[in-house]
């Protein structure tokens, strides 16, 4: 039986995580290890300054006390799986909200998949685009069908990417019958507005809330090959992501500049 490890950055109670388990359970043995609380935008952070503790919620369902998505993957592979019996696939999600463009560099969802491929395990990050503030009554049917088909294909035919590469999937917020298909995309450009909002507490002390700027889809001028463009046009976006951050095209110009 195939072994599948799933996590997220929205926390163990997220409906997206439970939808992911429902979608993947027919394909093999699914283990859930998720953060005990929401860890959105935590990036690839790993906890090195305090101990971590698994809290068992059910058979093959754990929350990691104050752990990050990266902690969940790293510690699961070293503590819950025996050598020689590692997962065949790691899936992170279903995130409530998109992870496109520069979002990927902040995303705990994407970072869990990143951690997976660092351990040479095929990995997918999947996110459900949120274009309004209604977190409830989410229809995950398109996301569930997409991840089931992707996972089945990987488990049967192998992973289509190179080492240290993972799949970043974004699902448009539309009924399943309105989806036009799947597009292989590149990361677009995320337009961040003023995300630092100043407030004062009753004592007059200043504090800030970050990340309150809405994602304005109508103000984008994206390449047709971008993840944003695909989702805006009712396609599922699948972007291959590599962990090699080297700006290879700049290496020779940099060498020339250094030698001047």
mmCIF file of C-alpha atoms in Angstrom:
data_model
loop_
_atom_site.group_PDB
_atom_site.id
_atom_site.type_symbol
_atom_site.label_atom_id
_atom_site.label_comp_id
_atom_site.label_asym_id
_atom_site.label_seq_id
_atom_site.Cartn_x
_atom_site.Cartn_y
_atom_site.Cartn_z
ATOM 1 C CA UNK A 1 0.000 0.000 0.000
ATOM 2 C CA UNK A 2 1.262 3.472 -0.900
ATOM 3 C CA UNK A 3 2.095 5.851 1.946
ATOM 4 C CA UNK A 4 1.022 9.498 1.797
ATOM 5 C CA UNK A 5 1.966 12.184 4.341
ATOM 6 C CA UNK A 6 -0.127 15.361 4.438
ATOM 7 C CA UNK A 7 0.195 18.663 6.285
ATOM 8 C CA UNK A 8 -0.789 22.322 5.888
ATOM 9 C CA UNK A 9 -0.136 25.768 7.332
ATOM 10 C CA UNK A 10 -3.745 26.590 8.282
ATOM 11 C CA UNK A 11 -3.662 24.240 11.260
ATOM 12 C CA UNK A 12 -5.023 20.808 12.053
ATOM 13 C CA UNK A 13 -8.674 21.967 12.189
ATOM 14 C CA UNK A 14 -8.737 23.432 8.687
ATOM 15 C CA UNK A 15 -11.513 22.099 6.428
ATOM 16 C CA UNK A 16 -8.985 22.093 3.592
ATOM 17 C CA UNK A 17 -6.846 19.534 5.413
ATOM 18 C CA UNK A 18 -9.807 17.239 5.986
ATOM 19 C CA UNK A 19 -10.866 17.618 2.341
ATOM 20 C CA UNK A 20 -7.341 16.620 1.314
ATOM 21 C CA UNK A 21 -7.497 13.494 3.448
ATOM 22 C CA UNK A 22 -10.850 12.543 1.906
ATOM 23 C CA UNK A 23 -9.448 12.993 -1.593
ATOM 24 C CA UNK A 24 -6.289 10.930 -1.035
ATOM 25 C CA UNK A 25 -7.535 8.122 1.223
ATOM 26 C CA UNK A 26 -8.612 5.902 -1.708
ATOM 27 C CA UNK A 27 -5.000 5.926 -2.959
ATOM 28 C CA UNK A 28 -3.250 4.518 0.101
ATOM 29 C CA UNK A 29 -2.402 4.979 3.756
ATOM 30 C CA UNK A 30 -2.709 8.658 4.684
ATOM 31 C CA UNK A 31 -0.981 10.122 7.745
ATOM 32 C CA UNK A 32 -1.813 13.659 8.903
ATOM 33 C CA UNK A 33 0.737 15.727 10.798
ATOM 34 C CA UNK A 34 -0.302 19.372 10.986
ATOM 35 C CA UNK A 35 0.500 22.467 13.047
ATOM 36 C CA UNK A 36 -1.494 22.914 16.250
ATOM 37 C CA UNK A 37 -2.294 26.500 15.216
ATOM 38 C CA UNK A 38 -2.336 28.560 12.049
ATOM 39 C CA UNK A 39 1.123 29.177 10.596
ATOM 40 C CA UNK A 40 0.270 31.085 7.420
ATOM 41 C CA UNK A 41 3.196 32.994 5.882
ATOM 42 C CA UNK A 42 5.715 31.300 8.194
ATOM 43 C CA UNK A 43 7.901 30.386 5.223
ATOM 44 C CA UNK A 44 10.415 27.573 5.584
ATOM 45 C CA UNK A 45 10.896 28.183 9.285
ATOM 46 C CA UNK A 46 12.122 25.336 11.470
ATOM 47 C CA UNK A 47 11.916 25.333 15.274
ATOM 48 C CA UNK A 48 15.387 25.072 16.809
ATOM 49 C CA UNK A 49 15.011 26.895 20.138
ATOM 50 C CA UNK A 50 12.423 24.782 21.979
ATOM 51 C CA UNK A 51 11.231 21.166 22.060
ATOM 52 C CA UNK A 52 8.360 19.921 19.898
ATOM 53 C CA UNK A 53 5.691 17.431 20.869
ATOM 54 C CA UNK A 54 3.343 15.282 18.798
ATOM 55 C CA UNK A 55 -0.225 15.227 20.139
ATOM 56 C CA UNK A 56 -2.153 12.221 18.826
ATOM 57 C CA UNK A 57 -5.730 13.088 17.871
ATOM 58 C CA UNK A 58 -6.719 9.853 16.154
ATOM 59 C CA UNK A 59 -5.144 6.949 14.322
ATOM 60 C CA UNK A 60 -2.554 8.437 11.952
ATOM 61 C CA UNK A 61 -3.614 11.987 12.857
ATOM 62 C CA UNK A 62 -1.247 14.195 14.861
ATOM 63 C CA UNK A 63 -0.919 17.866 15.613
ATOM 64 C CA UNK A 64 2.530 19.243 16.327
ATOM 65 C CA UNK A 65 2.454 21.533 19.334
ATOM 66 C CA UNK A 66 3.458 24.995 18.043
ATOM 67 C CA UNK A 67 5.340 23.443 15.115
ATOM 68 C CA UNK A 68 5.633 24.862 11.608
ATOM 69 C CA UNK A 69 4.714 22.973 8.423
ATOM 70 C CA UNK A 70 8.428 22.355 7.857
ATOM 71 C CA UNK A 71 8.710 20.959 11.381
ATOM 72 C CA UNK A 72 5.772 18.662 10.641
ATOM 73 C CA UNK A 73 7.458 17.159 7.592
ATOM 74 C CA UNK A 74 10.982 16.987 8.992
ATOM 75 C CA UNK A 75 10.006 15.499 12.329
ATOM 76 C CA UNK A 76 7.496 13.056 10.826
ATOM 77 C CA UNK A 77 10.133 11.632 8.513
ATOM 78 C CA UNK A 78 12.574 11.169 11.387
ATOM 79 C CA UNK A 79 10.224 10.115 14.203
ATOM 80 C CA UNK A 80 7.056 8.554 12.774
ATOM 81 C CA UNK A 81 8.379 6.641 9.763
ATOM 82 C CA UNK A 82 10.864 3.811 10.014
ATOM 83 C CA UNK A 83 13.895 3.782 7.746
ATOM 84 C CA UNK A 84 12.953 2.157 4.463
ATOM 85 C CA UNK A 85 9.274 2.972 4.913
ATOM 86 C CA UNK A 86 9.200 6.662 4.066
ATOM 87 C CA UNK A 87 6.162 8.213 2.353
ATOM 88 C CA UNK A 88 5.752 7.731 -1.376
ATOM 89 C CA UNK A 89 4.195 11.184 -1.633
ATOM 90 C CA UNK A 90 3.884 14.354 0.455
ATOM 91 C CA UNK A 91 1.005 16.777 -0.087
ATOM 92 C CA UNK A 92 0.588 20.136 1.656
ATOM 93 C CA UNK A 93 -2.827 21.832 1.704
ATOM 94 C CA UNK A 94 -5.529 22.335 0.748
ATOM 95 C CA UNK A 95 -4.600 25.908 1.658
ATOM 96 C CA UNK A 96 -7.478 28.348 2.024
ATOM 97 C CA UNK A 97 -6.161 31.158 -0.137
ATOM 98 C CA UNK A 98 -3.833 31.299 -3.125
ATOM 99 C CA UNK A 99 -0.079 30.732 -3.171
ATOM 100 C CA UNK A 100 1.005 32.334 -6.424
ATOM 101 C CA UNK A 101 3.842 34.572 -7.540
ATOM 102 C CA UNK A 102 6.016 35.858 -4.711
ATOM 103 C CA UNK A 103 3.570 34.337 -2.197
ATOM 104 C CA UNK A 104 5.516 31.106 -2.599
ATOM 105 C CA UNK A 105 8.525 32.593 -0.800
ATOM 106 C CA UNK A 106 6.383 33.320 2.288
ATOM 107 C CA UNK A 107 4.133 30.280 2.129
ATOM 108 C CA UNK A 108 4.188 27.612 4.816
ATOM 109 C CA UNK A 109 2.141 25.451 2.453
ATOM 110 C CA UNK A 110 4.761 25.614 -0.286
ATOM 111 C CA UNK A 111 7.604 25.256 2.214
ATOM 112 C CA UNK A 112 6.255 21.926 3.451
ATOM 113 C CA UNK A 113 6.456 20.618 -0.119
ATOM 114 C CA UNK A 114 9.909 22.163 -0.379
ATOM 115 C CA UNK A 115 10.982 20.239 2.710
ATOM 116 C CA UNK A 116 9.604 17.059 1.191
ATOM 117 C CA UNK A 117 11.724 17.260 -1.937
ATOM 118 C CA UNK A 118 14.793 18.056 0.177
ATOM 119 C CA UNK A 119 14.293 14.493 1.419
ATOM 120 C CA UNK A 120 13.874 13.189 -2.155
ATOM 121 C CA UNK A 121 10.144 12.546 -1.744
ATOM 122 C CA UNK A 122 7.731 13.671 -4.499
ATOM 123 C CA UNK A 123 5.794 16.628 -3.102
ATOM 124 C CA UNK A 124 2.844 18.834 -3.994
ATOM 125 C CA UNK A 125 1.533 22.088 -2.525
ATOM 126 C CA UNK A 126 -2.124 22.769 -3.316
ATOM 127 C CA UNK A 127 -4.098 25.935 -2.595
ATOM 128 C CA UNK A 128 -7.716 26.960 -3.093
ATOM 129 C CA UNK A 129 -7.921 30.551 -4.321
ATOM 130 C CA UNK A 130 -9.999 32.845 -2.118
ATOM 131 C CA UNK A 131 -11.455 35.859 -3.930
ATOM 132 C CA UNK A 132 -13.774 36.958 -1.154
ATOM 133 C CA UNK A 133 -13.742 36.785 2.639
ATOM 134 C CA UNK A 134 -16.147 33.865 2.927
ATOM 135 C CA UNK A 135 -14.024 31.135 4.489
ATOM 136 C CA UNK A 136 -17.031 28.960 5.189
ATOM 137 C CA UNK A 137 -19.071 26.782 2.879
ATOM 138 C CA UNK A 138 -16.023 26.287 0.656
ATOM 139 C CA UNK A 139 -16.573 23.953 -2.272
ATOM 140 C CA UNK A 140 -13.439 21.803 -2.429
ATOM 141 C CA UNK A 141 -14.758 19.466 -5.146
ATOM 142 C CA UNK A 142 -12.493 20.813 -7.903
ATOM 143 C CA UNK A 143 -9.457 20.799 -5.606
ATOM 144 C CA UNK A 144 -10.204 17.258 -4.425
ATOM 145 C CA UNK A 145 -10.620 15.943 -7.957
ATOM 146 C CA UNK A 146 -7.432 17.689 -9.097
ATOM 147 C CA UNK A 147 -5.244 16.399 -6.272
ATOM 148 C CA UNK A 148 -6.663 12.888 -6.549
ATOM 149 C CA UNK A 149 -5.826 12.735 -10.257
ATOM 150 C CA UNK A 150 -2.349 14.221 -9.762
ATOM 151 C CA UNK A 151 -1.488 11.945 -6.854
ATOM 152 C CA UNK A 152 -2.795 8.856 -8.640
ATOM 153 C CA UNK A 153 -0.706 9.652 -11.698
ATOM 154 C CA UNK A 154 2.427 10.199 -9.597
ATOM 155 C CA UNK A 155 1.963 7.032 -7.549
ATOM 156 C CA UNK A 156 1.375 4.941 -10.672
ATOM 157 C CA UNK A 157 3.771 6.538 -13.155
ATOM 158 C CA UNK A 158 6.402 8.346 -11.099
ATOM 159 C CA UNK A 159 7.137 12.002 -10.390
ATOM 160 C CA UNK A 160 7.511 14.123 -13.548
ATOM 161 C CA UNK A 161 10.083 16.563 -12.124
ATOM 162 C CA UNK A 162 13.779 16.523 -11.303
ATOM 163 C CA UNK A 163 15.269 16.249 -7.821
ATOM 164 C CA UNK A 164 14.594 19.262 -5.586
ATOM 165 C CA UNK A 165 11.561 20.320 -7.593
ATOM 166 C CA UNK A 166 7.928 20.264 -6.491
ATOM 167 C CA UNK A 167 4.489 21.057 -7.885
ATOM 168 C CA UNK A 168 2.625 24.184 -6.793
ATOM 169 C CA UNK A 169 -1.082 23.889 -7.609
ATOM 170 C CA UNK A 170 -3.682 26.667 -7.396
ATOM 171 C CA UNK A 171 -7.403 26.014 -7.798
ATOM 172 C CA UNK A 172 -9.779 28.775 -8.975
ATOM 173 C CA UNK A 173 -12.753 29.513 -6.737
ATOM 174 C CA UNK A 174 -15.394 28.322 -9.194
ATOM 175 C CA UNK A 175 -17.824 25.401 -9.491
ATOM 176 C CA UNK A 176 -16.154 22.299 -10.875
ATOM 177 C CA UNK A 177 -18.188 22.374 -14.095
ATOM 178 C CA UNK A 178 -16.878 25.868 -14.921
ATOM 179 C CA UNK A 179 -13.219 24.842 -14.922
ATOM 180 C CA UNK A 180 -11.685 25.038 -18.409
ATOM 181 C CA UNK A 181 -8.880 22.584 -17.676
ATOM 182 C CA UNK A 182 -5.298 22.625 -16.445
ATOM 183 C CA UNK A 183 -2.459 24.959 -17.453
ATOM 184 C CA UNK A 184 1.239 24.508 -16.746
ATOM 185 C CA UNK A 185 2.345 27.933 -15.594
ATOM 186 C CA UNK A 186 5.188 30.057 -14.280
ATOM 187 C CA UNK A 187 5.103 32.226 -11.179
ATOM 188 C CA UNK A 188 3.467 35.564 -11.855
ATOM 189 C CA UNK A 189 4.041 38.888 -10.117
ATOM 190 C CA UNK A 190 2.231 39.473 -6.841
ATOM 191 C CA UNK A 191 1.311 43.130 -6.350
ATOM 192 C CA UNK A 192 1.581 43.880 -2.651
ATOM 193 C CA UNK A 193 -0.121 47.021 -1.385
ATOM 194 C CA UNK A 194 0.270 48.740 1.961
ATOM 195 C CA UNK A 195 0.164 45.712 4.225
ATOM 196 C CA UNK A 196 1.313 47.521 7.389
ATOM 197 C CA UNK A 197 -1.699 48.974 9.211
ATOM 198 C CA UNK A 198 -1.042 51.206 12.209
ATOM 199 C CA UNK A 199 -3.371 51.070 15.235
ATOM 200 C CA UNK A 200 -3.275 52.214 18.856
ATOM 201 C CA UNK A 201 -4.280 50.296 21.943
ATOM 202 C CA UNK A 202 -6.267 51.920 24.828
ATOM 203 C CA UNK A 203 -2.977 53.055 26.391
ATOM 204 C CA UNK A 204 -2.027 54.931 23.237
ATOM 205 C CA UNK A 205 0.717 52.495 22.298
ATOM 206 C CA UNK A 206 1.198 51.859 18.591
ATOM 207 C CA UNK A 207 0.974 48.412 17.022
ATOM 208 C CA UNK A 208 0.661 47.044 13.497
ATOM 209 C CA UNK A 209 -1.371 44.437 11.667
ATOM 210 C CA UNK A 210 0.259 42.969 8.559
ATOM 211 C CA UNK A 211 -1.273 41.282 5.533
ATOM 212 C CA UNK A 212 -4.624 43.072 5.355
ATOM 213 C CA UNK A 213 -4.264 44.333 1.783
ATOM 214 C CA UNK A 214 -6.785 42.590 -0.515
ATOM 215 C CA UNK A 215 -5.715 40.717 -3.627
ATOM 216 C CA UNK A 216 -7.130 42.871 -6.435
ATOM 217 C CA UNK A 217 -7.513 40.588 -9.424
ATOM 218 C CA UNK A 218 -8.719 43.294 -11.812
ATOM 219 C CA UNK A 219 -5.560 45.409 -11.574
ATOM 220 C CA UNK A 220 -3.210 42.739 -12.867
ATOM 221 C CA UNK A 221 -1.305 42.754 -16.123
ATOM 222 C CA UNK A 222 0.082 39.236 -16.155
ATOM 223 C CA UNK A 223 1.754 37.169 -18.844
ATOM 224 C CA UNK A 224 -0.564 34.503 -20.248
ATOM 225 C CA UNK A 225 1.851 31.883 -18.942
ATOM 226 C CA UNK A 226 1.518 33.054 -15.316
ATOM 227 C CA UNK A 227 -0.309 31.287 -12.513
ATOM 228 C CA UNK A 228 -2.436 34.395 -11.914
ATOM 229 C CA UNK A 229 -3.566 34.514 -15.542
ATOM 230 C CA UNK A 230 -4.527 30.836 -15.547
ATOM 231 C CA UNK A 231 -6.608 31.115 -12.377
ATOM 232 C CA UNK A 232 -8.269 34.360 -13.487
ATOM 233 C CA UNK A 233 -9.359 32.568 -16.649
ATOM 234 C CA UNK A 234 -10.826 29.583 -14.773
ATOM 235 C CA UNK A 235 -7.951 27.145 -15.239
ATOM 236 C CA UNK A 236 -6.188 25.088 -12.612
ATOM 237 C CA UNK A 237 -2.597 26.342 -12.410
ATOM 238 C CA UNK A 238 0.260 23.866 -11.951
ATOM 239 C CA UNK A 239 3.708 25.430 -11.566
ATOM 240 C CA UNK A 240 6.923 23.407 -11.286
ATOM 241 C CA UNK A 241 9.106 25.001 -8.595
ATOM 242 C CA UNK A 242 12.843 24.447 -8.219
ATOM 243 C CA UNK A 243 14.838 24.956 -5.029
ATOM 244 C CA UNK A 244 17.899 26.188 -6.927
ATOM 245 C CA UNK A 245 17.786 29.942 -6.299
ATOM 246 C CA UNK A 246 20.941 30.579 -8.335
ATOM 247 C CA UNK A 247 20.480 33.411 -10.846
ATOM 248 C CA UNK A 248 22.373 31.493 -13.524
ATOM 249 C CA UNK A 249 21.861 34.072 -16.271
ATOM 250 C CA UNK A 250 23.564 36.648 -14.054
ATOM 251 C CA UNK A 251 26.656 34.597 -13.240
ATOM 252 C CA UNK A 252 28.740 35.643 -16.249
ATOM 253 C CA UNK A 253 27.661 39.313 -16.144
ATOM 254 C CA UNK A 254 28.539 39.317 -12.447
ATOM 255 C CA UNK A 255 31.943 37.794 -13.214
ATOM 256 C CA UNK A 256 32.544 40.482 -15.841
ATOM 257 C CA UNK A 257 31.511 43.189 -13.379
ATOM 258 C CA UNK A 258 33.822 41.828 -10.661
ATOM 259 C CA UNK A 259 36.767 41.776 -13.091
ATOM 260 C CA UNK A 260 36.321 45.373 -14.219
#
